[in-house]
Tab-separated table of N, CA, C and O and ligand atoms in Angstrom:
chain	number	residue	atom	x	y	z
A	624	UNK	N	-87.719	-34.847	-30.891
A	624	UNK	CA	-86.780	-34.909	-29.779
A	624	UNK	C	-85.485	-35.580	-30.197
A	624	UNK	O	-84.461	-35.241	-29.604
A	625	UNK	N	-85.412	-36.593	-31.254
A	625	UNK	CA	-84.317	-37.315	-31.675
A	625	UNK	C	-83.384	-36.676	-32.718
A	625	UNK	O	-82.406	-37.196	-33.256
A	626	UNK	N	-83.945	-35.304	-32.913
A	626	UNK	CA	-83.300	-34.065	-33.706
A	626	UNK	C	-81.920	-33.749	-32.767
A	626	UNK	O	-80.721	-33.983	-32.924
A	627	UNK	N	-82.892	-32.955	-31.487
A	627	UNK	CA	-82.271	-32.737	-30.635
A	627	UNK	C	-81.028	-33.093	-30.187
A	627	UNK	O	-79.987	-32.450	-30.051
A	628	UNK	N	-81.393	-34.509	-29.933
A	628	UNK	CA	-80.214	-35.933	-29.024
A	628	UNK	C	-79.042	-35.682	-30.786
A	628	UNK	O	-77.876	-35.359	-30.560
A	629	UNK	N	-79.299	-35.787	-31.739
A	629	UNK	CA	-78.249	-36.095	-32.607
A	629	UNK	C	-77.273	-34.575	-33.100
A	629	UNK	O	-76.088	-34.416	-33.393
A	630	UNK	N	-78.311	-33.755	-33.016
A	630	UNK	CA	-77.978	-32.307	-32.767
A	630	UNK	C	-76.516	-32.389	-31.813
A	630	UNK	O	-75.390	-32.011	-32.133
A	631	UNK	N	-76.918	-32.942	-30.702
A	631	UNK	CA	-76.245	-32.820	-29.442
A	631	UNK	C	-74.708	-33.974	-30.136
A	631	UNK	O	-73.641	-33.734	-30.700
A	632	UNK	N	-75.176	-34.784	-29.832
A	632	UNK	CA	-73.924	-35.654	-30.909
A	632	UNK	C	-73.336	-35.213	-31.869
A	632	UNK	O	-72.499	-36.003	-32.307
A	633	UNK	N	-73.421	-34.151	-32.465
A	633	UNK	CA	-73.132	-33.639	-33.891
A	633	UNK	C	-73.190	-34.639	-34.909
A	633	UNK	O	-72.390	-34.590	-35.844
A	634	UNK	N	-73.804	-35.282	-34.852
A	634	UNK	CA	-74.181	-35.798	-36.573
A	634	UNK	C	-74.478	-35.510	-37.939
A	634	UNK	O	-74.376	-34.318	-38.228
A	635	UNK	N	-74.686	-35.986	-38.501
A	635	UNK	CA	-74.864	-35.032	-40.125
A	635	UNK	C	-76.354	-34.591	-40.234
A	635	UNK	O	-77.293	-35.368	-40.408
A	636	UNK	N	-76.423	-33.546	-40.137
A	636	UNK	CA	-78.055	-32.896	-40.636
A	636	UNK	C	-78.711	-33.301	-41.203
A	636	UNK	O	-79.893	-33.187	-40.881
A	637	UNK	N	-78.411	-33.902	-42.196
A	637	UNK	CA	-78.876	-34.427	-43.380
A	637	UNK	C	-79.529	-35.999	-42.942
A	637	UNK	O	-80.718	-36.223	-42.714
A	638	UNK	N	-78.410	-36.990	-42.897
A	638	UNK	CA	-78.967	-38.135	-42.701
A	638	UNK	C	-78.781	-38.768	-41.285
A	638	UNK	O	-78.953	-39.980	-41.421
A	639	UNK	N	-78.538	-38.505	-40.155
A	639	UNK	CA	-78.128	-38.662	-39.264
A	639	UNK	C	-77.268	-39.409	-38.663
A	639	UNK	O	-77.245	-39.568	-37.443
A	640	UNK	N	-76.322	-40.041	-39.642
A	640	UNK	CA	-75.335	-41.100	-39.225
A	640	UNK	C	-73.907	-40.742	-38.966
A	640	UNK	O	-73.195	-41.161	-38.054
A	641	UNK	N	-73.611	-39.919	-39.894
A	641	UNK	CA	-72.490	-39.614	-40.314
A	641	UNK	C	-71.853	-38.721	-39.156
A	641	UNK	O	-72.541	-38.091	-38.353
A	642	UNK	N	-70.743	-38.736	-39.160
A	642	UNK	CA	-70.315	-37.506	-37.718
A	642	UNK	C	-69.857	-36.278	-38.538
A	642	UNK	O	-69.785	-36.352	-39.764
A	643	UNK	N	-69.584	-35.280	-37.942
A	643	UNK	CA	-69.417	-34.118	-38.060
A	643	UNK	C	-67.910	-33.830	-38.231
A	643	UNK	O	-67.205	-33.507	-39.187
A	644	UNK	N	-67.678	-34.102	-36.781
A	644	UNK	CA	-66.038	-33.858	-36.458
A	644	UNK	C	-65.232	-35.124	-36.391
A	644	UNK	O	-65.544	-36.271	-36.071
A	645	UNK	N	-63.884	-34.475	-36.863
A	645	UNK	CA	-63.361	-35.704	-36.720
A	645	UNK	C	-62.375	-36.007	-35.084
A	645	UNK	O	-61.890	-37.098	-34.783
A	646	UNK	N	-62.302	-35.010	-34.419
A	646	UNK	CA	-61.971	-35.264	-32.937
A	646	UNK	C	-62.999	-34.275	-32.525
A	646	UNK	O	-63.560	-33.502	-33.302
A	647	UNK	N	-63.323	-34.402	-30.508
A	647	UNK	CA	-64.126	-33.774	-30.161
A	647	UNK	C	-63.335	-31.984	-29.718
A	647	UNK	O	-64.109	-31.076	-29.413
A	648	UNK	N	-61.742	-31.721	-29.754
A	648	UNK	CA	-60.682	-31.564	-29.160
A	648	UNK	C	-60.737	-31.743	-27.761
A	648	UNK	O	-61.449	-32.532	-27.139
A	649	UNK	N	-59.565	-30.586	-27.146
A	649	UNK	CA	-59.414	-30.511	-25.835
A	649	UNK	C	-58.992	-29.488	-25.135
A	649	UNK	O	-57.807	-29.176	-25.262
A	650	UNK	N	-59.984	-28.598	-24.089
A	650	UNK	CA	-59.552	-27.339	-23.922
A	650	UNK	C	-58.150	-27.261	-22.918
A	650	UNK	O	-57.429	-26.263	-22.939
A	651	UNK	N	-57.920	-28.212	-22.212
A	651	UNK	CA	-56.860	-28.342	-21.464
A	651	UNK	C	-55.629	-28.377	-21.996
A	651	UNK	O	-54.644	-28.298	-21.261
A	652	UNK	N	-55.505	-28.514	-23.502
A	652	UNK	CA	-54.174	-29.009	-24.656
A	652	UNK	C	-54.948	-28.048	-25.756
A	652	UNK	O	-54.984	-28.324	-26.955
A	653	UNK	N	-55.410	-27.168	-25.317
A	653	UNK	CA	-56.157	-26.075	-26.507
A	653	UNK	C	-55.965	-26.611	-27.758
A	653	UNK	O	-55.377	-26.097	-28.710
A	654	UNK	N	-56.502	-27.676	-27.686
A	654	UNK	CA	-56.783	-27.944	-29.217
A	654	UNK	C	-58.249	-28.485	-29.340
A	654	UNK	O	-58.960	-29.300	-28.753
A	655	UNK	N	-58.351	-27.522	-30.519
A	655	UNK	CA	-59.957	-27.011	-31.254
A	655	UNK	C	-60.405	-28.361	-31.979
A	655	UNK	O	-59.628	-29.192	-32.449
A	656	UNK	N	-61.752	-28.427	-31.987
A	656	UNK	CA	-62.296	-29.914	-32.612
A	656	UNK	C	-61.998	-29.501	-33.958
A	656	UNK	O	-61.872	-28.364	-34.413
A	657	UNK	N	-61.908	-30.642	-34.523
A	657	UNK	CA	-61.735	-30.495	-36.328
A	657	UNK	C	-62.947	-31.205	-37.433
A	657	UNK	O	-63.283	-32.294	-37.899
A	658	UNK	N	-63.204	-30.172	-37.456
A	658	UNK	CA	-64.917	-31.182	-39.146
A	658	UNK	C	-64.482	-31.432	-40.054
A	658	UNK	O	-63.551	-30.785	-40.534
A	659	UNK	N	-65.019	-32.487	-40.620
A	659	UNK	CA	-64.781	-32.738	-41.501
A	659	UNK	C	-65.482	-32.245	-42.712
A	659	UNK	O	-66.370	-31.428	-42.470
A	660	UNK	N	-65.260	-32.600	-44.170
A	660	UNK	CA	-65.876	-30.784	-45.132
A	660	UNK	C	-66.869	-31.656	-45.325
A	660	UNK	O	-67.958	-31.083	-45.286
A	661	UNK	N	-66.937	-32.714	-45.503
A	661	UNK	CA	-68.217	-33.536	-45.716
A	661	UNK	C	-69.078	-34.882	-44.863
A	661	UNK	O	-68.682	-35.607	-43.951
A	662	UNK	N	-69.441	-34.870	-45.065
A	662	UNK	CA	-70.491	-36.285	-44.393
A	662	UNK	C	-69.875	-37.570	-44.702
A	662	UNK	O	-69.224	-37.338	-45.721
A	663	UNK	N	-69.774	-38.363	-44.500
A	663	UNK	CA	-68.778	-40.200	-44.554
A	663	UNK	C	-69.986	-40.186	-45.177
A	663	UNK	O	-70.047	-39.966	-46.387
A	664	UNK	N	-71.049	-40.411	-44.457
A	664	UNK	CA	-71.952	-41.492	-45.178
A	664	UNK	C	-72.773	-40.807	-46.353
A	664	UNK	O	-72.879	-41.618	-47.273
A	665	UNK	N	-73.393	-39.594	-46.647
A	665	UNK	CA	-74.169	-39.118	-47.108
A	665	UNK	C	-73.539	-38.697	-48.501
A	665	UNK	O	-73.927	-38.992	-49.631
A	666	UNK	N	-72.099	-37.668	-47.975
A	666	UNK	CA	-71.680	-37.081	-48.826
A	666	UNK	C	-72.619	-34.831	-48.345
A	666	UNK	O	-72.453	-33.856	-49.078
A	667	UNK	N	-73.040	-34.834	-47.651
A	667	UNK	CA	-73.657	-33.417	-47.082
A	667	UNK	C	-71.992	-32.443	-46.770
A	667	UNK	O	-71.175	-32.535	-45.854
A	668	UNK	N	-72.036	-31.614	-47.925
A	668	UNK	CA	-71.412	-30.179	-47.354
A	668	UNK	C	-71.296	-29.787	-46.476
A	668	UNK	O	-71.797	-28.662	-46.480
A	669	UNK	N	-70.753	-30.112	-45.264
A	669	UNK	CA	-71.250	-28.937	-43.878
A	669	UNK	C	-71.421	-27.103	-43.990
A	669	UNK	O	-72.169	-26.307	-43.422
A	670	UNK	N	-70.364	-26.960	-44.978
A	670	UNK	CA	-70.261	-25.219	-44.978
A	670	UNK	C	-70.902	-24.826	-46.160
A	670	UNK	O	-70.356	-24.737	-47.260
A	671	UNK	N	-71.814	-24.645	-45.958
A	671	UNK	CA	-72.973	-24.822	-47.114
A	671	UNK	C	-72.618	-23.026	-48.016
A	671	UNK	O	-73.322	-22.579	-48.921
A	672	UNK	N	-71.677	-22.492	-47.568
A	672	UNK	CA	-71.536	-21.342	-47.934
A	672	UNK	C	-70.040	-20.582	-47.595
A	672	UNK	O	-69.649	-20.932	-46.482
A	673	UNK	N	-69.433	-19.964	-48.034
A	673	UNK	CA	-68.168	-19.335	-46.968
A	673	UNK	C	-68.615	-17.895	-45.742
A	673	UNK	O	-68.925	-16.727	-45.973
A	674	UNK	N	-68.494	-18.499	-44.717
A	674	UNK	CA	-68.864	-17.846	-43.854
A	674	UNK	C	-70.473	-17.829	-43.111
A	674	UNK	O	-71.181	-17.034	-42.493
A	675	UNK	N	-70.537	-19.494	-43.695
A	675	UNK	CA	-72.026	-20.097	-42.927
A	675	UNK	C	-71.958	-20.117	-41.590
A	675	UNK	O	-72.877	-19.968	-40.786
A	676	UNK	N	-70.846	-20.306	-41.398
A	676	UNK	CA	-70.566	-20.643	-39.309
A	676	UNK	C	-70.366	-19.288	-38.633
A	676	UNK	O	-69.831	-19.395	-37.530
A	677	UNK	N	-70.597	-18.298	-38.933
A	677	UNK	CA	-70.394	-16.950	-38.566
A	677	UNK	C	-71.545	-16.896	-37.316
A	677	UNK	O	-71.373	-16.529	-36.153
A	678	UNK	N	-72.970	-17.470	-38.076
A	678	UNK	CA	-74.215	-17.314	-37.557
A	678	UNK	C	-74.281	-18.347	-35.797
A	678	UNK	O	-75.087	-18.196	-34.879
A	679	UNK	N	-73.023	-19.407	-35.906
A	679	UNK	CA	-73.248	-20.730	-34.981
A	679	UNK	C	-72.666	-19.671	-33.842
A	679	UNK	O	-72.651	-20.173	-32.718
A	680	UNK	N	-72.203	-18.358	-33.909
A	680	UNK	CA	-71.394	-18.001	-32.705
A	680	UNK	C	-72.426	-17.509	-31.762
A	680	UNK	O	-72.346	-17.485	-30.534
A	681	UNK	N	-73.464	-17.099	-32.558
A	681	UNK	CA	-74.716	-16.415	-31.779
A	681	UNK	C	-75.637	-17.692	-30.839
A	681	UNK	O	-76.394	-17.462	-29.896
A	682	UNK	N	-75.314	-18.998	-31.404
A	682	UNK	CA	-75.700	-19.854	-30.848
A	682	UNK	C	-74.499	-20.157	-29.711
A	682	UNK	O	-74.532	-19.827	-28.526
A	683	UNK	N	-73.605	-20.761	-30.297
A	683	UNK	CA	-72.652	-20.578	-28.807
A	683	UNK	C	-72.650	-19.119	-27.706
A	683	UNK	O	-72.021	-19.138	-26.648
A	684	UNK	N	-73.145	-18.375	-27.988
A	684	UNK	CA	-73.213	-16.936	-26.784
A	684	UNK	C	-74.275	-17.404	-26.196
A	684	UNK	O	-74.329	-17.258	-24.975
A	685	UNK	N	-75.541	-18.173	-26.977
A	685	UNK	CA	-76.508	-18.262	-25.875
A	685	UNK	C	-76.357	-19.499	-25.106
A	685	UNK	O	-76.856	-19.571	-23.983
A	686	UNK	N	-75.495	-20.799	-25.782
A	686	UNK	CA	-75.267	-21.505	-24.952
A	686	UNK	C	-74.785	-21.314	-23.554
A	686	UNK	O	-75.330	-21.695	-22.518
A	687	UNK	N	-73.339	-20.465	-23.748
A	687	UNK	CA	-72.609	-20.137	-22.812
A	687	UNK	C	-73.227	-19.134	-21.721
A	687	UNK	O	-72.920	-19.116	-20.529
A	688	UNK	N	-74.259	-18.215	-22.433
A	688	UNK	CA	-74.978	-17.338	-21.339
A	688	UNK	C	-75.849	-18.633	-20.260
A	688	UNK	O	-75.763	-18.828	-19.047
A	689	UNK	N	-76.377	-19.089	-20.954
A	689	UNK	CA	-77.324	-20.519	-20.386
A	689	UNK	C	-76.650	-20.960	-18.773
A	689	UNK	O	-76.949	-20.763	-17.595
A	690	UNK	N	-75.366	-21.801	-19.696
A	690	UNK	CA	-74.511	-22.645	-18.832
A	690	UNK	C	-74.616	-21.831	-17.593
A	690	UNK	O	-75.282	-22.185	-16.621
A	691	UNK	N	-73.703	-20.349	-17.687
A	691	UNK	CA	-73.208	-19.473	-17.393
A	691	UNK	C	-74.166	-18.953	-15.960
A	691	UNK	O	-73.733	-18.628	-14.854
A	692	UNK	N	-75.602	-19.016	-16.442
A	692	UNK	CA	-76.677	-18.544	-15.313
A	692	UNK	C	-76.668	-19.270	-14.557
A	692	UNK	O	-76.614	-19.037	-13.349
A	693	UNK	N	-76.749	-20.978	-15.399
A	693	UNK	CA	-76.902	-22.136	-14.468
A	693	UNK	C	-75.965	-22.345	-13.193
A	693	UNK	O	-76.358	-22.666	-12.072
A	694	UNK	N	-74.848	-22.137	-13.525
A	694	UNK	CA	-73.893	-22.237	-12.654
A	694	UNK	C	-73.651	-20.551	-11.546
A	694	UNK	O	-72.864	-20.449	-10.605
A	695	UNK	N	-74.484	-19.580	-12.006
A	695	UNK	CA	-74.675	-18.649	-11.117
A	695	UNK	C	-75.846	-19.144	-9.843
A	695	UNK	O	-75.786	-19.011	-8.621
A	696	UNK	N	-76.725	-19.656	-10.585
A	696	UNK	CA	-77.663	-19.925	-9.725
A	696	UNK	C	-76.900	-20.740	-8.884
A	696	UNK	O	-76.871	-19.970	-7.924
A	697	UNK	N	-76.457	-21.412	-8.628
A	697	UNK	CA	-75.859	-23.158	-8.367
A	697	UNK	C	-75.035	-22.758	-7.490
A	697	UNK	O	-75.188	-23.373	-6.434
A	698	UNK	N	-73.955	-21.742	-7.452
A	698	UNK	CA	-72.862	-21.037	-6.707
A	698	UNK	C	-73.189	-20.177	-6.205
A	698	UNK	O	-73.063	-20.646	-5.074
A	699	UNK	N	-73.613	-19.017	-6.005
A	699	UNK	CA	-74.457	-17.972	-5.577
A	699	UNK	C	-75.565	-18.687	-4.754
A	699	UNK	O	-75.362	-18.970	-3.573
A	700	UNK	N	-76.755	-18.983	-5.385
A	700	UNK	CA	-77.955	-19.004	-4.307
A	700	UNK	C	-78.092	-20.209	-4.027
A	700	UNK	O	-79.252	-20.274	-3.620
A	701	UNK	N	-77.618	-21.290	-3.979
A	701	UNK	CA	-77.936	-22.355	-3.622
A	701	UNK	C	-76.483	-22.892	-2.832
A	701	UNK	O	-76.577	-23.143	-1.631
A	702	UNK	N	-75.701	-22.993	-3.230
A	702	UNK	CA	-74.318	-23.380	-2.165
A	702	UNK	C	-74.136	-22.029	-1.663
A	702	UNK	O	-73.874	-22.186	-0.470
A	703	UNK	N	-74.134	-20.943	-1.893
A	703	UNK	CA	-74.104	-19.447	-1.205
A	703	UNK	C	-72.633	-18.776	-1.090
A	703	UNK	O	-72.321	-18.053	-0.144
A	704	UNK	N	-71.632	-19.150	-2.327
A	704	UNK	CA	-70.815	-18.463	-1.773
A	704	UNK	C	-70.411	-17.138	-2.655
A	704	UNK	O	-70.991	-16.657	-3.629
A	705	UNK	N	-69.138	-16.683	-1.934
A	705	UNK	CA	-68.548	-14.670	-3.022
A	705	UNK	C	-68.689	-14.466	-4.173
A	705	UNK	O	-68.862	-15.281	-5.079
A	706	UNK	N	-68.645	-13.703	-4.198
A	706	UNK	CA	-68.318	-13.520	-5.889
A	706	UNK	C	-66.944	-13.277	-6.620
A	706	UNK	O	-66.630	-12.744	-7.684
A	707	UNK	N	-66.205	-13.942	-5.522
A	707	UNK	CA	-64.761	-14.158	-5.800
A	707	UNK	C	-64.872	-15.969	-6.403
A	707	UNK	O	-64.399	-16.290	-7.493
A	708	UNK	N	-65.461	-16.819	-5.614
A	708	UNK	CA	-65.629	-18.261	-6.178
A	708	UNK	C	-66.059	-17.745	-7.188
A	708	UNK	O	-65.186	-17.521	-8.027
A	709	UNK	N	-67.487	-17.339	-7.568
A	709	UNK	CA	-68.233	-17.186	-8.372
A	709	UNK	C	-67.037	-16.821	-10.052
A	709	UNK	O	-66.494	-17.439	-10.968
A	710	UNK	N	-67.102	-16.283	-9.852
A	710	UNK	CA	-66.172	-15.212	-11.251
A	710	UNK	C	-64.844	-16.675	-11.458
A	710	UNK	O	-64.484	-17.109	-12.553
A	711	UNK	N	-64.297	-17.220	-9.972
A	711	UNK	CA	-63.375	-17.686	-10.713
A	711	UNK	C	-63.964	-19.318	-11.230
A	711	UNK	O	-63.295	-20.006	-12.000
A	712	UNK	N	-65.009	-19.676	-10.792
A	712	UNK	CA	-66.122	-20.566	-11.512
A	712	UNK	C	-66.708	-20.536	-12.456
A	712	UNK	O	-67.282	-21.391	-13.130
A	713	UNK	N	-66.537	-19.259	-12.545
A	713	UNK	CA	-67.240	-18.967	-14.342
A	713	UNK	C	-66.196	-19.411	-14.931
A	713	UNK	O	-66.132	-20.508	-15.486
A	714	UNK	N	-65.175	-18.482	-14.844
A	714	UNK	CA	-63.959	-18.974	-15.886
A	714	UNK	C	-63.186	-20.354	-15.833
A	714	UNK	O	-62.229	-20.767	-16.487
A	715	UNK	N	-63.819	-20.828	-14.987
A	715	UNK	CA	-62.912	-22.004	-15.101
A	715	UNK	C	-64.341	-22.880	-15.983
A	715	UNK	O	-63.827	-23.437	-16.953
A	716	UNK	N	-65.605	-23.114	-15.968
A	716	UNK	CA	-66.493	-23.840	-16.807
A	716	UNK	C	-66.669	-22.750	-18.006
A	716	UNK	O	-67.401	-23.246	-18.862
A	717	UNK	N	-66.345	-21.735	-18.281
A	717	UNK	CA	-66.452	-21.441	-19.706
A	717	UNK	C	-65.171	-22.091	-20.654
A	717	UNK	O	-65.307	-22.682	-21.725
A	718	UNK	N	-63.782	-21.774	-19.872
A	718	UNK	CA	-62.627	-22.321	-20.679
A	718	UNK	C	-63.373	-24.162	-20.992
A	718	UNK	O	-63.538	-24.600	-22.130
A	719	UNK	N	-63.698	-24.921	-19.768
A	719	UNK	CA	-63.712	-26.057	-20.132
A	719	UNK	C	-64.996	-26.405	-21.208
A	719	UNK	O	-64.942	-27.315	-22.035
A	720	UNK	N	-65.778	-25.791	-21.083
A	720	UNK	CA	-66.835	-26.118	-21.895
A	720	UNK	C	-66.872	-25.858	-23.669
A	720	UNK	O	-67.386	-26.544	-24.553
A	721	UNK	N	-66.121	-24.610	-23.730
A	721	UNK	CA	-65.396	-23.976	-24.696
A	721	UNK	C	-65.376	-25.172	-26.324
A	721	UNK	O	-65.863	-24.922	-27.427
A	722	UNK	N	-64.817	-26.116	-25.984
A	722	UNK	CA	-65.308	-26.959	-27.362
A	722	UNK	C	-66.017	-27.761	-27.327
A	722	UNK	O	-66.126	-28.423	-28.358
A	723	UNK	N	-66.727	-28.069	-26.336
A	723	UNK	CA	-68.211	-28.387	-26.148
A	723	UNK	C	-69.191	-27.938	-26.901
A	723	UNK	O	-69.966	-28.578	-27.612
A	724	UNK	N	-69.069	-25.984	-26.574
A	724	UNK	CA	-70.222	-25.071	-27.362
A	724	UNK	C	-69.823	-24.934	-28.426
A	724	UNK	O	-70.663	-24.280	-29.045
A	725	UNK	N	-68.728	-25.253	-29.239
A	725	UNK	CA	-67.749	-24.810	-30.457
A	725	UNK	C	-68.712	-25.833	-31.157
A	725	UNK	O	-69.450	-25.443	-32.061
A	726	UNK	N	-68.706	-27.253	-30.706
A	726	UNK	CA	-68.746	-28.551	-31.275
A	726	UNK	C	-70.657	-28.347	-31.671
A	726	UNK	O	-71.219	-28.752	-32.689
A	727	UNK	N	-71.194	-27.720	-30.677
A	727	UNK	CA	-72.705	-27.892	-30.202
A	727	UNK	C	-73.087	-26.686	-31.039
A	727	UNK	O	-74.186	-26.768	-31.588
A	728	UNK	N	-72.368	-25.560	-31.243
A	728	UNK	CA	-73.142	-24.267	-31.858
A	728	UNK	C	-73.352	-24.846	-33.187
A	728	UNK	O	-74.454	-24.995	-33.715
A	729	UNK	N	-72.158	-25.178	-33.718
A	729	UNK	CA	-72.051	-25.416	-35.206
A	729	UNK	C	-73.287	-26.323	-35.709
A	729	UNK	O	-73.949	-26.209	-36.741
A	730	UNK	N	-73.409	-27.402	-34.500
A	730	UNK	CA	-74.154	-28.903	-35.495
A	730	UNK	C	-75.917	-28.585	-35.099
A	730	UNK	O	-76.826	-29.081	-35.764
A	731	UNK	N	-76.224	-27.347	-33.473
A	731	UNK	CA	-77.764	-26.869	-33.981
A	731	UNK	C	-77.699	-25.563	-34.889
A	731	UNK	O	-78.819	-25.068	-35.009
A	732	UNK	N	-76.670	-24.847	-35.580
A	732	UNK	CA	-76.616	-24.332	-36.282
A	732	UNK	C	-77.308	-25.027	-37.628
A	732	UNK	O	-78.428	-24.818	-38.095
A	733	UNK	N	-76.354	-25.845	-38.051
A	733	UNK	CA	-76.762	-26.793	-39.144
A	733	UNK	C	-78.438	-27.459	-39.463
A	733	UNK	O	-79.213	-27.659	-40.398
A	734	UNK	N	-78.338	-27.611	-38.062
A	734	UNK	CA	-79.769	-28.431	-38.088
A	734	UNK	C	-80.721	-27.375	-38.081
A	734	UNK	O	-81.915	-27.532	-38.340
A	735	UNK	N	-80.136	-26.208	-37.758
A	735	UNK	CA	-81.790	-24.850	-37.924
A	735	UNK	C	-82.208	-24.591	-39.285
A	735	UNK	O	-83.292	-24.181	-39.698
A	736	UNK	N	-80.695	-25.040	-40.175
A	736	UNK	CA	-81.376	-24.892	-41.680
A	736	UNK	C	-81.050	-26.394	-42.949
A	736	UNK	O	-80.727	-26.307	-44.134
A	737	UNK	N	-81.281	-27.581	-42.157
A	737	UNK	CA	-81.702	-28.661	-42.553
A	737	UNK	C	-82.855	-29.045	-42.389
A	737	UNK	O	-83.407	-29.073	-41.289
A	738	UNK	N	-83.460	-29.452	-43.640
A	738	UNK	CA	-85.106	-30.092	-43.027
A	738	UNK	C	-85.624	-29.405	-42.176
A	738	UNK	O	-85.453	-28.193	-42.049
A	739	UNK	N	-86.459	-30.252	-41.358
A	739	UNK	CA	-87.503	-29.239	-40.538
A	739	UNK	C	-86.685	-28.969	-39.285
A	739	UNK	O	-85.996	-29.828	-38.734
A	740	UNK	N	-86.804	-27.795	-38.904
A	740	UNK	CA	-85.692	-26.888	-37.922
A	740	UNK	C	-86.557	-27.458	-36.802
A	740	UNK	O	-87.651	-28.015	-36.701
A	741	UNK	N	-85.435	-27.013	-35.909
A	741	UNK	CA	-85.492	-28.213	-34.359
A	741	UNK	C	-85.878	-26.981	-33.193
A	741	UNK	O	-86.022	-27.276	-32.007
B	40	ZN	ZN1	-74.825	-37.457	-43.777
C-alpha cells in the first residue's frame, strides 16, 4: 500500500525518497510539471529508454476516464442535473486535473516496471 501512497507523491521508484519533479506545474498558467532526468538521492534514470513515457499516456486515459465517471455519477445521478452542467463539468475538472494525471501517469508508470509492480 506504501507503493501506492509514494506512487501518488511521485517519488523515485527506485528508492523512495527522492522526488521526481521538480515543480508540480499549473493548469491555470499552463505550465506543465518539469522532472528531473535523475533521482537527488539515488542517482535512478527516470527515462529508462527514449520514448519510455509514451506507455504513461495509457495510464493517464484511464485515470481521466476514472475521474471522469466519478464526476458523472456525482452530477448526473446524485445532484441530478443537464447535460449541459455535466459536459461543462467535465471540462472544467479534466483541464484542472490535467497535471495532476501528467504528474500521476508517469510516476505509476515507473513504478509498474520497478521492483515488484504495484
Ligand atoms: Zn531514488
Amino acid at each position: 500500500m506504501s507503493r501506492y501512497i509514494k506512487a501518488i507523491q511521485c517519488k523515485c521508484p527506485k528508492c523512495e525518497k527522492g522526488a521526481i519533479f521538480k515543480d508540480s506545474g499549473n493548469p491555470i498558467f499552463f505550465k506543465m510539471p518539469k522532472m528531473y532526468k535523475s533521482c537527488e538521492a539515488c542517482g535512478y534514470v527516470f527515462e529508462r529508454e527514449p520514448g519510455f513515457f509514451f506507455g504513461a499516456m495509457y495510464v493517464s486515459y484511464s485515470l481521466a476516464v476514472a475521474e471522469l465517471v466519478a464526476l458523472l455519477v456525482v452530477v448526473k445521478f446524485i445532484l441530478g442535473f443537464g447535460n449541459i452542467v455535466l459536459v461543462i463539468s467535465v471540462a472544467i475538472l479534466a483541464f484542472l486535473l490535467s497535471t495532476f494525471n501528467f504528474r500521476v501517469s508517469r510516476s505509476l508508470w515507473m513504478y509498474f516496471f520497478e521492483r515488484k509492480s504495484i
